[in-house]
mmCIF file with all atom_site columns, C-alpha atoms in Angstrom:
data_model
loop_
_atom_site.group_PDB
_atom_site.id
_atom_site.type_symbol
_atom_site.label_atom_id
_atom_site.label_alt_id
_atom_site.label_comp_id
_atom_site.label_asym_id
_atom_site.label_entity_id
_atom_site.label_seq_id
_atom_site.pdbx_PDB_ins_code
_atom_site.Cartn_x
_atom_site.Cartn_y
_atom_site.Cartn_z
_atom_site.occupancy
_atom_site.B_iso_or_equiv
_atom_site.pdbx_formal_charge
_atom_site.auth_seq_id
_atom_site.auth_comp_id
_atom_site.auth_asym_id
_atom_site.auth_atom_id
_atom_site.pdbx_PDB_model_num
ATOM 1   C CA . UNK A 1 1   ? 8.653   -3.708  -8.023  1.00 0.00 ? 1   UNK A CA 1
ATOM 2   C CA . UNK A 1 2   ? 6.879   -2.466  -4.651  1.00 0.00 ? 2   UNK A CA 1
ATOM 3   C CA . UNK A 1 3   ? 3.450   -4.376  -5.928  1.00 0.00 ? 3   UNK A CA 1
ATOM 4   C CA . UNK A 1 4   ? 5.574   -7.440  -6.225  1.00 0.00 ? 4   UNK A CA 1
ATOM 5   C CA . UNK A 1 5   ? 7.233   -7.117  -2.970  1.00 0.00 ? 5   UNK A CA 1
ATOM 6   C CA . UNK A 1 6   ? 4.196   -6.101  -0.902  1.00 0.00 ? 6   UNK A CA 1
ATOM 7   C CA . UNK A 1 7   ? 2.145   -9.381  -2.256  1.00 0.00 ? 7   UNK A CA 1
ATOM 8   C CA . UNK A 1 8   ? 5.110   -11.533 -1.342  1.00 0.00 ? 8   UNK A CA 1
ATOM 9   C CA . UNK A 1 9   ? 4.905   -10.077 2.312   1.00 0.00 ? 9   UNK A CA 1
ATOM 10  C CA . UNK A 1 10  ? 1.029   -10.200 2.555   1.00 0.00 ? 10  UNK A CA 1
ATOM 11  C CA . UNK A 1 11  ? 1.353   -13.891 1.766   1.00 0.00 ? 11  UNK A CA 1
ATOM 12  C CA . UNK A 1 12  ? 4.146   -14.573 3.869   1.00 0.00 ? 12  UNK A CA 1
ATOM 13  C CA . UNK A 1 13  ? 1.902   -12.956 6.676   1.00 0.00 ? 13  UNK A CA 1
ATOM 14  C CA . UNK A 1 14  ? -1.452  -14.921 5.478   1.00 0.00 ? 14  UNK A CA 1
ATOM 15  C CA . UNK A 1 15  ? -2.919  -11.490 4.804   1.00 0.00 ? 15  UNK A CA 1
ATOM 16  C CA . UNK A 1 16  ? -2.980  -12.070 0.717   1.00 0.00 ? 16  UNK A CA 1
ATOM 17  C CA . UNK A 1 17  ? -6.823  -12.914 0.847   1.00 0.00 ? 17  UNK A CA 1
ATOM 18  C CA . UNK A 1 18  ? -7.578  -9.763  3.041   1.00 0.00 ? 18  UNK A CA 1
ATOM 19  C CA . UNK A 1 19  ? -5.763  -7.235  1.241   1.00 0.00 ? 19  UNK A CA 1
ATOM 20  C CA . UNK A 1 20  ? -5.964  -5.794  -2.419  1.00 0.00 ? 20  UNK A CA 1
ATOM 21  C CA . UNK A 1 21  ? -2.529  -4.526  -3.856  1.00 0.00 ? 21  UNK A CA 1
ATOM 22  C CA . UNK A 1 22  ? -2.036  -3.252  -7.324  1.00 0.00 ? 22  UNK A CA 1
ATOM 23  C CA . UNK A 1 23  ? 0.186   -0.751  -9.015  1.00 0.00 ? 23  UNK A CA 1
ATOM 24  C CA . UNK A 1 24  ? -0.322  2.133   -11.652 1.00 0.00 ? 24  UNK A CA 1
ATOM 25  C CA . UNK A 1 25  ? 1.701   5.077   -12.789 1.00 0.00 ? 25  UNK A CA 1
ATOM 26  C CA . UNK A 1 26  ? 0.969   8.780   -12.510 1.00 0.00 ? 26  UNK A CA 1
ATOM 27  C CA . UNK A 1 27  ? 1.515   9.208   -16.291 1.00 0.00 ? 27  UNK A CA 1
ATOM 28  C CA . UNK A 1 28  ? 0.156   6.657   -19.319 1.00 0.00 ? 28  UNK A CA 1
ATOM 29  C CA . UNK A 1 29  ? 3.189   7.050   -21.157 1.00 0.00 ? 29  UNK A CA 1
ATOM 30  C CA . UNK A 1 30  ? 4.224   3.328   -20.491 1.00 0.00 ? 30  UNK A CA 1
ATOM 31  C CA . UNK A 1 31  ? 0.421   2.150   -20.548 1.00 0.00 ? 31  UNK A CA 1
ATOM 32  C CA . UNK A 1 32  ? 0.106   -1.444  -21.771 1.00 0.00 ? 32  UNK A CA 1
ATOM 33  C CA . UNK A 1 33  ? 3.956   -2.187  -21.083 1.00 0.00 ? 33  UNK A CA 1
ATOM 34  C CA . UNK A 1 34  ? 5.118   -5.088  -19.038 1.00 0.00 ? 34  UNK A CA 1
ATOM 35  C CA . UNK A 1 35  ? 8.176   -4.247  -16.522 1.00 0.00 ? 35  UNK A CA 1
ATOM 36  C CA . UNK A 1 36  ? 11.659  -2.969  -17.252 1.00 0.00 ? 36  UNK A CA 1
ATOM 37  C CA . UNK A 1 37  ? 13.546  -6.305  -17.987 1.00 0.00 ? 37  UNK A CA 1
ATOM 38  C CA . UNK A 1 38  ? 16.093  -5.134  -14.928 1.00 0.00 ? 38  UNK A CA 1
ATOM 39  C CA . UNK A 1 39  ? 13.144  -5.070  -12.764 1.00 0.00 ? 39  UNK A CA 1
ATOM 40  C CA . UNK A 1 40  ? 12.113  -8.340  -13.703 1.00 0.00 ? 40  UNK A CA 1
ATOM 41  C CA . UNK A 1 41  ? 16.031  -9.674  -13.375 1.00 0.00 ? 41  UNK A CA 1
ATOM 42  C CA . UNK A 1 42  ? 16.252  -8.233  -9.917  1.00 0.00 ? 42  UNK A CA 1
ATOM 43  C CA . UNK A 1 43  ? 12.831  -9.506  -8.843  1.00 0.00 ? 43  UNK A CA 1
ATOM 44  C CA . UNK A 1 44  ? 13.581  -12.997 -9.823  1.00 0.00 ? 44  UNK A CA 1
ATOM 45  C CA . UNK A 1 45  ? 17.046  -13.050 -8.296  1.00 0.00 ? 45  UNK A CA 1
ATOM 46  C CA . UNK A 1 46  ? 15.049  -11.763 -4.924  1.00 0.00 ? 46  UNK A CA 1
ATOM 47  C CA . UNK A 1 47  ? 12.587  -14.836 -5.046  1.00 0.00 ? 47  UNK A CA 1
ATOM 48  C CA . UNK A 1 48  ? 9.538   -12.466 -6.486  1.00 0.00 ? 48  UNK A CA 1
ATOM 49  C CA . UNK A 1 49  ? 6.701   -12.907 -8.872  1.00 0.00 ? 49  UNK A CA 1
ATOM 50  C CA . UNK A 1 50  ? 6.667   -10.053 -11.586 1.00 0.00 ? 50  UNK A CA 1
ATOM 51  C CA . UNK A 1 51  ? 3.436   -10.248 -13.374 1.00 0.00 ? 51  UNK A CA 1
ATOM 52  C CA . UNK A 1 52  ? 2.767   -6.325  -14.430 1.00 0.00 ? 52  UNK A CA 1
ATOM 53  C CA . UNK A 1 53  ? 1.118   -4.182  -17.192 1.00 0.00 ? 53  UNK A CA 1
ATOM 54  C CA . UNK A 1 54  ? 1.493   -0.530  -16.702 1.00 0.00 ? 54  UNK A CA 1
ATOM 55  C CA . UNK A 1 55  ? -1.480  1.487   -16.379 1.00 0.00 ? 55  UNK A CA 1
ATOM 56  C CA . UNK A 1 56  ? -2.354  4.960   -15.526 1.00 0.00 ? 56  UNK A CA 1
ATOM 57  C CA . UNK A 1 57  ? -4.005  5.891   -11.818 1.00 0.00 ? 57  UNK A CA 1
ATOM 58  C CA . UNK A 1 58  ? -7.574  7.015   -12.048 1.00 0.00 ? 58  UNK A CA 1
ATOM 59  C CA . UNK A 1 59  ? -8.849  9.505   -9.481  1.00 0.00 ? 59  UNK A CA 1
ATOM 60  C CA . UNK A 1 60  ? -12.184 7.713   -9.554  1.00 0.00 ? 60  UNK A CA 1
ATOM 61  C CA . UNK A 1 61  ? -10.369 4.928   -7.610  1.00 0.00 ? 61  UNK A CA 1
ATOM 62  C CA . UNK A 1 62  ? -9.669  6.937   -4.410  1.00 0.00 ? 62  UNK A CA 1
ATOM 63  C CA . UNK A 1 63  ? -13.438 5.897   -3.525  1.00 0.00 ? 63  UNK A CA 1
ATOM 64  C CA . UNK A 1 64  ? -12.605 2.304   -3.137  1.00 0.00 ? 64  UNK A CA 1
ATOM 65  C CA . UNK A 1 65  ? -9.096  2.537   -1.597  1.00 0.00 ? 65  UNK A CA 1
ATOM 66  C CA . UNK A 1 66  ? -7.834  2.629   2.095   1.00 0.00 ? 66  UNK A CA 1
ATOM 67  C CA . UNK A 1 67  ? -4.303  3.662   1.116   1.00 0.00 ? 67  UNK A CA 1
ATOM 68  C CA . UNK A 1 68  ? -2.275  4.716   -2.030  1.00 0.00 ? 68  UNK A CA 1
ATOM 69  C CA . UNK A 1 69  ? 1.389   4.296   -1.770  1.00 0.00 ? 69  UNK A CA 1
ATOM 70  C CA . UNK A 1 70  ? 3.948   6.721   -3.528  1.00 0.00 ? 70  UNK A CA 1
ATOM 71  C CA . UNK A 1 71  ? 7.385   5.842   -4.455  1.00 0.00 ? 71  UNK A CA 1
ATOM 72  C CA . UNK A 1 72  ? 8.493   9.496   -4.571  1.00 0.00 ? 72  UNK A CA 1
ATOM 73  C CA . UNK A 1 73  ? 7.590   13.147  -3.296  1.00 0.00 ? 73  UNK A CA 1
ATOM 74  C CA . UNK A 1 74  ? 6.566   14.029  -7.193  1.00 0.00 ? 74  UNK A CA 1
ATOM 75  C CA . UNK A 1 75  ? 4.225   11.161  -7.294  1.00 0.00 ? 75  UNK A CA 1
ATOM 76  C CA . UNK A 1 76  ? 3.021   11.798  -3.816  1.00 0.00 ? 76  UNK A CA 1
ATOM 77  C CA . UNK A 1 77  ? 2.186   15.650  -5.003  1.00 0.00 ? 77  UNK A CA 1
ATOM 78  C CA . UNK A 1 78  ? 0.437   14.494  -8.161  1.00 0.00 ? 78  UNK A CA 1
ATOM 79  C CA . UNK A 1 79  ? -1.562  11.917  -6.532  1.00 0.00 ? 79  UNK A CA 1
ATOM 80  C CA . UNK A 1 80  ? -2.852  14.295  -3.763  1.00 0.00 ? 80  UNK A CA 1
ATOM 81  C CA . UNK A 1 81  ? -3.510  16.639  -6.499  1.00 0.00 ? 81  UNK A CA 1
ATOM 82  C CA . UNK A 1 82  ? -5.810  13.956  -8.315  1.00 0.00 ? 82  UNK A CA 1
ATOM 83  C CA . UNK A 1 83  ? -7.760  13.434  -5.040  1.00 0.00 ? 83  UNK A CA 1
ATOM 84  C CA . UNK A 1 84  ? -11.206 14.656  -5.074  1.00 0.00 ? 84  UNK A CA 1
ATOM 85  C CA . UNK A 1 85  ? -11.555 15.077  -1.163  1.00 0.00 ? 85  UNK A CA 1
ATOM 86  C CA . UNK A 1 86  ? -9.088  16.023  1.593   1.00 0.00 ? 86  UNK A CA 1
ATOM 87  C CA . UNK A 1 87  ? -10.009 12.488  2.881   1.00 0.00 ? 87  UNK A CA 1
ATOM 88  C CA . UNK A 1 88  ? -8.759  11.135  -0.375  1.00 0.00 ? 88  UNK A CA 1
ATOM 89  C CA . UNK A 1 89  ? -5.712  13.078  -0.119  1.00 0.00 ? 89  UNK A CA 1
ATOM 90  C CA . UNK A 1 90  ? -4.722  11.660  3.019   1.00 0.00 ? 90  UNK A CA 1
ATOM 91  C CA . UNK A 1 91  ? -4.615  8.265   1.877   1.00 0.00 ? 91  UNK A CA 1
ATOM 92  C CA . UNK A 1 92  ? -1.392  9.016   -0.171  1.00 0.00 ? 92  UNK A CA 1
ATOM 93  C CA . UNK A 1 93  ? 1.430   8.503   1.619   1.00 0.00 ? 93  UNK A CA 1
ATOM 94  C CA . UNK A 1 94  ? 5.031   7.766   0.683   1.00 0.00 ? 94  UNK A CA 1
ATOM 95  C CA . UNK A 1 95  ? 6.467   3.824   0.760   1.00 0.00 ? 95  UNK A CA 1
ATOM 96  C CA . UNK A 1 96  ? 9.557   4.888   2.699   1.00 0.00 ? 96  UNK A CA 1
ATOM 97  C CA . UNK A 1 97  ? 7.775   6.746   5.130   1.00 0.00 ? 97  UNK A CA 1
ATOM 98  C CA . UNK A 1 98  ? 7.313   3.105   6.507   1.00 0.00 ? 98  UNK A CA 1
ATOM 99  C CA . UNK A 1 99  ? 10.923  2.735   7.312   1.00 0.00 ? 99  UNK A CA 1
ATOM 100 C CA . UNK A 1 100 ? 11.377  2.669   10.976  1.00 0.00 ? 100 UNK A CA 1
ATOM 101 C CA . UNK A 1 101 ? 13.237  5.740   11.821  1.00 0.00 ? 101 UNK A CA 1
ATOM 102 C CA . UNK A 1 102 ? 12.440  7.602   8.654   1.00 0.00 ? 102 UNK A CA 1
ATOM 103 C CA . UNK A 1 103 ? 13.017  11.311  8.755   1.00 0.00 ? 103 UNK A CA 1
ATOM 104 C CA . UNK A 1 104 ? 9.703   13.260  7.811   1.00 0.00 ? 104 UNK A CA 1
ATOM 105 C CA . UNK A 1 105 ? 7.582   10.256  8.419   1.00 0.00 ? 105 UNK A CA 1
ATOM 106 C CA . UNK A 1 106 ? 5.354   12.080  10.946  1.00 0.00 ? 106 UNK A CA 1
ATOM 107 C CA . UNK A 1 107 ? 4.766   14.851  8.045   1.00 0.00 ? 107 UNK A CA 1
ATOM 108 C CA . UNK A 1 108 ? 3.786   11.909  5.557   1.00 0.00 ? 108 UNK A CA 1
ATOM 109 C CA . UNK A 1 109 ? 1.352   9.839   7.581   1.00 0.00 ? 109 UNK A CA 1
ATOM 110 C CA . UNK A 1 110 ? -2.212  10.589  9.114   1.00 0.00 ? 110 UNK A CA 1
ATOM 111 C CA . UNK A 1 111 ? -5.298  12.370  8.504   1.00 0.00 ? 111 UNK A CA 1
ATOM 112 C CA . UNK A 1 112 ? -3.268  15.738  8.606   1.00 0.00 ? 112 UNK A CA 1
ATOM 113 C CA . UNK A 1 113 ? -1.283  14.592  5.626   1.00 0.00 ? 113 UNK A CA 1
ATOM 114 C CA . UNK A 1 114 ? -3.167  17.096  3.121   1.00 0.00 ? 114 UNK A CA 1
ATOM 115 C CA . UNK A 1 115 ? -0.965  19.446  1.181   1.00 0.00 ? 115 UNK A CA 1
ATOM 116 C CA . UNK A 1 116 ? -1.973  23.078  2.548   1.00 0.00 ? 116 UNK A CA 1
ATOM 117 C CA . UNK A 1 117 ? -2.206  21.962  6.240   1.00 0.00 ? 117 UNK A CA 1
ATOM 118 C CA . UNK A 1 118 ? 0.966   20.063  6.512   1.00 0.00 ? 118 UNK A CA 1
ATOM 119 C CA . UNK A 1 119 ? 4.209   20.117  4.450   1.00 0.00 ? 119 UNK A CA 1
ATOM 120 C CA . UNK A 1 120 ? 5.150   17.208  2.107   1.00 0.00 ? 120 UNK A CA 1
ATOM 121 C CA . UNK A 1 121 ? 7.902   14.922  3.274   1.00 0.00 ? 121 UNK A CA 1
ATOM 122 C CA . UNK A 1 122 ? 11.451  15.805  2.620   1.00 0.00 ? 122 UNK A CA 1
ATOM 123 C CA . UNK A 1 123 ? 12.706  13.915  -0.619  1.00 0.00 ? 123 UNK A CA 1
ATOM 124 C CA . UNK A 1 124 ? 15.062  11.670  1.403   1.00 0.00 ? 124 UNK A CA 1
ATOM 125 C CA . UNK A 1 125 ? 12.245  9.302   1.527   1.00 0.00 ? 125 UNK A CA 1
ATOM 126 C CA . UNK A 1 126 ? 12.056  8.920   -1.995  1.00 0.00 ? 126 UNK A CA 1
ATOM 127 C CA . UNK A 1 127 ? 12.755  5.612   -3.895  1.00 0.00 ? 127 UNK A CA 1
ATOM 128 C CA . UNK A 1 128 ? 14.776  7.001   -6.604  1.00 0.00 ? 128 UNK A CA 1
ATOM 129 C CA . UNK A 1 129 ? 14.008  5.882   -10.317 1.00 0.00 ? 129 UNK A CA 1
ATOM 130 C CA . UNK A 1 130 ? 16.658  3.763   -11.426 1.00 0.00 ? 130 UNK A CA 1
ATOM 131 C CA . UNK A 1 131 ? 15.380  3.836   -15.099 1.00 0.00 ? 131 UNK A CA 1
ATOM 132 C CA . UNK A 1 132 ? 18.423  5.683   -16.460 1.00 0.00 ? 132 UNK A CA 1
ATOM 133 C CA . UNK A 1 133 ? 21.222  3.715   -14.621 1.00 0.00 ? 133 UNK A CA 1
ATOM 134 C CA . UNK A 1 134 ? 22.551  0.155   -14.545 1.00 0.00 ? 134 UNK A CA 1
ATOM 135 C CA . UNK A 1 135 ? 21.332  -2.846  -12.648 1.00 0.00 ? 135 UNK A CA 1
ATOM 136 C CA . UNK A 1 136 ? 22.827  -1.644  -9.365  1.00 0.00 ? 136 UNK A CA 1
ATOM 137 C CA . UNK A 1 137 ? 20.322  1.206   -9.047  1.00 0.00 ? 137 UNK A CA 1
ATOM 138 C CA . UNK A 1 138 ? 17.230  -1.357  -9.700  1.00 0.00 ? 138 UNK A CA 1
ATOM 139 C CA . UNK A 1 139 ? 18.873  -3.456  -6.664  1.00 0.00 ? 139 UNK A CA 1
ATOM 140 C CA . UNK A 1 140 ? 19.158  -0.577  -4.608  1.00 0.00 ? 140 UNK A CA 1
ATOM 141 C CA . UNK A 1 141 ? 15.493  0.165   -5.013  1.00 0.00 ? 141 UNK A CA 1
ATOM 142 C CA . UNK A 1 142 ? 14.410  -3.213  -4.242  1.00 0.00 ? 142 UNK A CA 1
ATOM 143 C CA . UNK A 1 143 ? 16.431  -3.203  -0.904  1.00 0.00 ? 143 UNK A CA 1
ATOM 144 C CA . UNK A 1 144 ? 14.565  0.124   -0.036  1.00 0.00 ? 144 UNK A CA 1
ATOM 145 C CA . UNK A 1 145 ? 11.260  -1.477  -0.919  1.00 0.00 ? 145 UNK A CA 1
ATOM 146 C CA . UNK A 1 146 ? 11.855  -4.303  1.141   1.00 0.00 ? 146 UNK A CA 1
ATOM 147 C CA . UNK A 1 147 ? 12.807  -2.325  4.150   1.00 0.00 ? 147 UNK A CA 1
ATOM 148 C CA . UNK A 1 148 ? 10.012  -0.237  3.715   1.00 0.00 ? 148 UNK A CA 1
ATOM 149 C CA . UNK A 1 149 ? 7.423   -2.930  2.880   1.00 0.00 ? 149 UNK A CA 1
ATOM 150 C CA . UNK A 1 150 ? 7.841   -4.203  6.181   1.00 0.00 ? 150 UNK A CA 1
ATOM 151 C CA . UNK A 1 151 ? 7.127   -1.235  8.186   1.00 0.00 ? 151 UNK A CA 1
ATOM 152 C CA . UNK A 1 152 ? 3.829   -1.149  5.626   1.00 0.00 ? 152 UNK A CA 1
ATOM 153 C CA . UNK A 1 153 ? 2.913   -4.700  6.512   1.00 0.00 ? 153 UNK A CA 1
ATOM 154 C CA . UNK A 1 154 ? 3.157   -4.071  10.205  1.00 0.00 ? 154 UNK A CA 1
ATOM 155 C CA . UNK A 1 155 ? 0.555   -0.955  9.741   1.00 0.00 ? 155 UNK A CA 1
ATOM 156 C CA . UNK A 1 156 ? -1.626  -3.018  7.447   1.00 0.00 ? 156 UNK A CA 1
ATOM 157 C CA . UNK A 1 157 ? -1.727  -5.723  9.931   1.00 0.00 ? 157 UNK A CA 1
ATOM 158 C CA . UNK A 1 158 ? -2.541  -3.470  12.828  1.00 0.00 ? 158 UNK A CA 1
ATOM 159 C CA . UNK A 1 159 ? -5.212  -1.584  11.074  1.00 0.00 ? 159 UNK A CA 1
ATOM 160 C CA . UNK A 1 160 ? -6.742  -4.918  10.092  1.00 0.00 ? 160 UNK A CA 1
ATOM 161 C CA . UNK A 1 161 ? -6.633  -6.112  13.483  1.00 0.00 ? 161 UNK A CA 1
ATOM 162 C CA . UNK A 1 162 ? -8.190  -2.829  14.520  1.00 0.00 ? 162 UNK A CA 1
ATOM 163 C CA . UNK A 1 163 ? -11.154 -3.009  12.437  1.00 0.00 ? 163 UNK A CA 1
ATOM 164 C CA . UNK A 1 164 ? -11.466 -6.587  13.303  1.00 0.00 ? 164 UNK A CA 1
ATOM 165 C CA . UNK A 1 165 ? -11.670 -5.448  17.106  1.00 0.00 ? 165 UNK A CA 1
ATOM 166 C CA . UNK A 1 166 ? -14.343 -2.803  15.953  1.00 0.00 ? 166 UNK A CA 1
ATOM 167 C CA . UNK A 1 167 ? -16.440 -5.369  14.165  1.00 0.00 ? 167 UNK A CA 1
ATOM 168 C CA . UNK A 1 168 ? -16.539 -7.501  17.286  1.00 0.00 ? 168 UNK A CA 1
ATOM 169 C CA . UNK A 1 169 ? -17.500 -4.400  19.427  1.00 0.00 ? 169 UNK A CA 1
ATOM 170 C CA . UNK A 1 170 ? -20.546 -3.857  16.957  1.00 0.00 ? 170 UNK A CA 1
ATOM 171 C CA . UNK A 1 171 ? -21.927 -7.380  17.121  1.00 0.00 ? 171 UNK A CA 1
ATOM 172 C CA . UNK A 1 172 ? -25.021 -7.412  19.205  1.00 0.00 ? 172 UNK A CA 1
ATOM 173 C CA . UNK A 1 173 ? -24.558 -9.546  22.019  1.00 0.00 ? 173 UNK A CA 1
ATOM 174 C CA . UNK A 1 174 ? -26.483 -12.708 21.888  1.00 0.00 ? 174 UNK A CA 1
ATOM 175 C CA . UNK A 1 175 ? -28.165 -14.723 24.363  1.00 0.00 ? 175 UNK A CA 1
ATOM 176 C CA . UNK A 1 176 ? -26.263 -17.938 25.530  1.00 0.00 ? 176 UNK A CA 1
ATOM 177 C CA . UNK A 1 177 ? -27.579 -20.682 23.679  1.00 0.00 ? 177 UNK A CA 1
ATOM 178 C CA . UNK A 1 178 ? -29.222 -23.300 25.824  1.00 0.00 ? 178 UNK A CA 1
ATOM 179 C CA . UNK A 1 179 ? -30.030 -27.001 24.795  1.00 0.00 ? 179 UNK A CA 1
ATOM 180 C CA . UNK A 1 180 ? -33.808 -27.649 25.280  1.00 0.00 ? 180 UNK A CA 1
ATOM 181 C CA . UNK A 1 181 ? -34.848 -29.131 28.318  1.00 0.00 ? 181 UNK A CA 1
ATOM 182 C CA . UNK A 1 182 ? -35.484 -32.582 28.136  1.00 0.00 ? 182 UNK A CA 1
ATOM 183 C CA . UNK A 1 183 ? -38.983 -33.979 29.287  1.00 0.00 ? 183 UNK A CA 1
ATOM 184 C CA . UNK A 1 184 ? -39.074 -36.741 31.945  1.00 0.00 ? 184 UNK A CA 1
ATOM 185 C CA . UNK A 1 185 ? -41.636 -39.358 31.604  1.00 0.00 ? 185 UNK A CA 1
#
């Protein structure tokens, strides 16, 4: 659900060609399965696409990822445990920490967000697992994900802008181009 919503946000903002979005679980018990039919129904009702095949997150992926988003504190802890380095562990953040005014968000984000140095965020930032409930739980999750995705998009946009400015600063200055002088006869 979060992947579908964030893909849509990126497309709306014109960033879909600049940011890669993918999803995976911390366990392999649903590997190869499609999304829950209730998830598909809620996404369709919200106007979102829903192509998905479950797979398990691999620690080897950290090397090419800038950010890893977890939906609850259990997954946050598991992903940070899988991280090969402290820098990789710092890439793992809770989605709802991007919700404006989220309690505990400062604990979750930034380079200090490494287990052992900074406490994990409060569970009130979790997106609850709606699997054992009815459709209303899936709708509630979609609302939480949509709200947090707006904040995540703002941060991704700011990061891309900063990287572009940094890249521009690294470009060597070029001498201004002057057309060749014309010879007079």
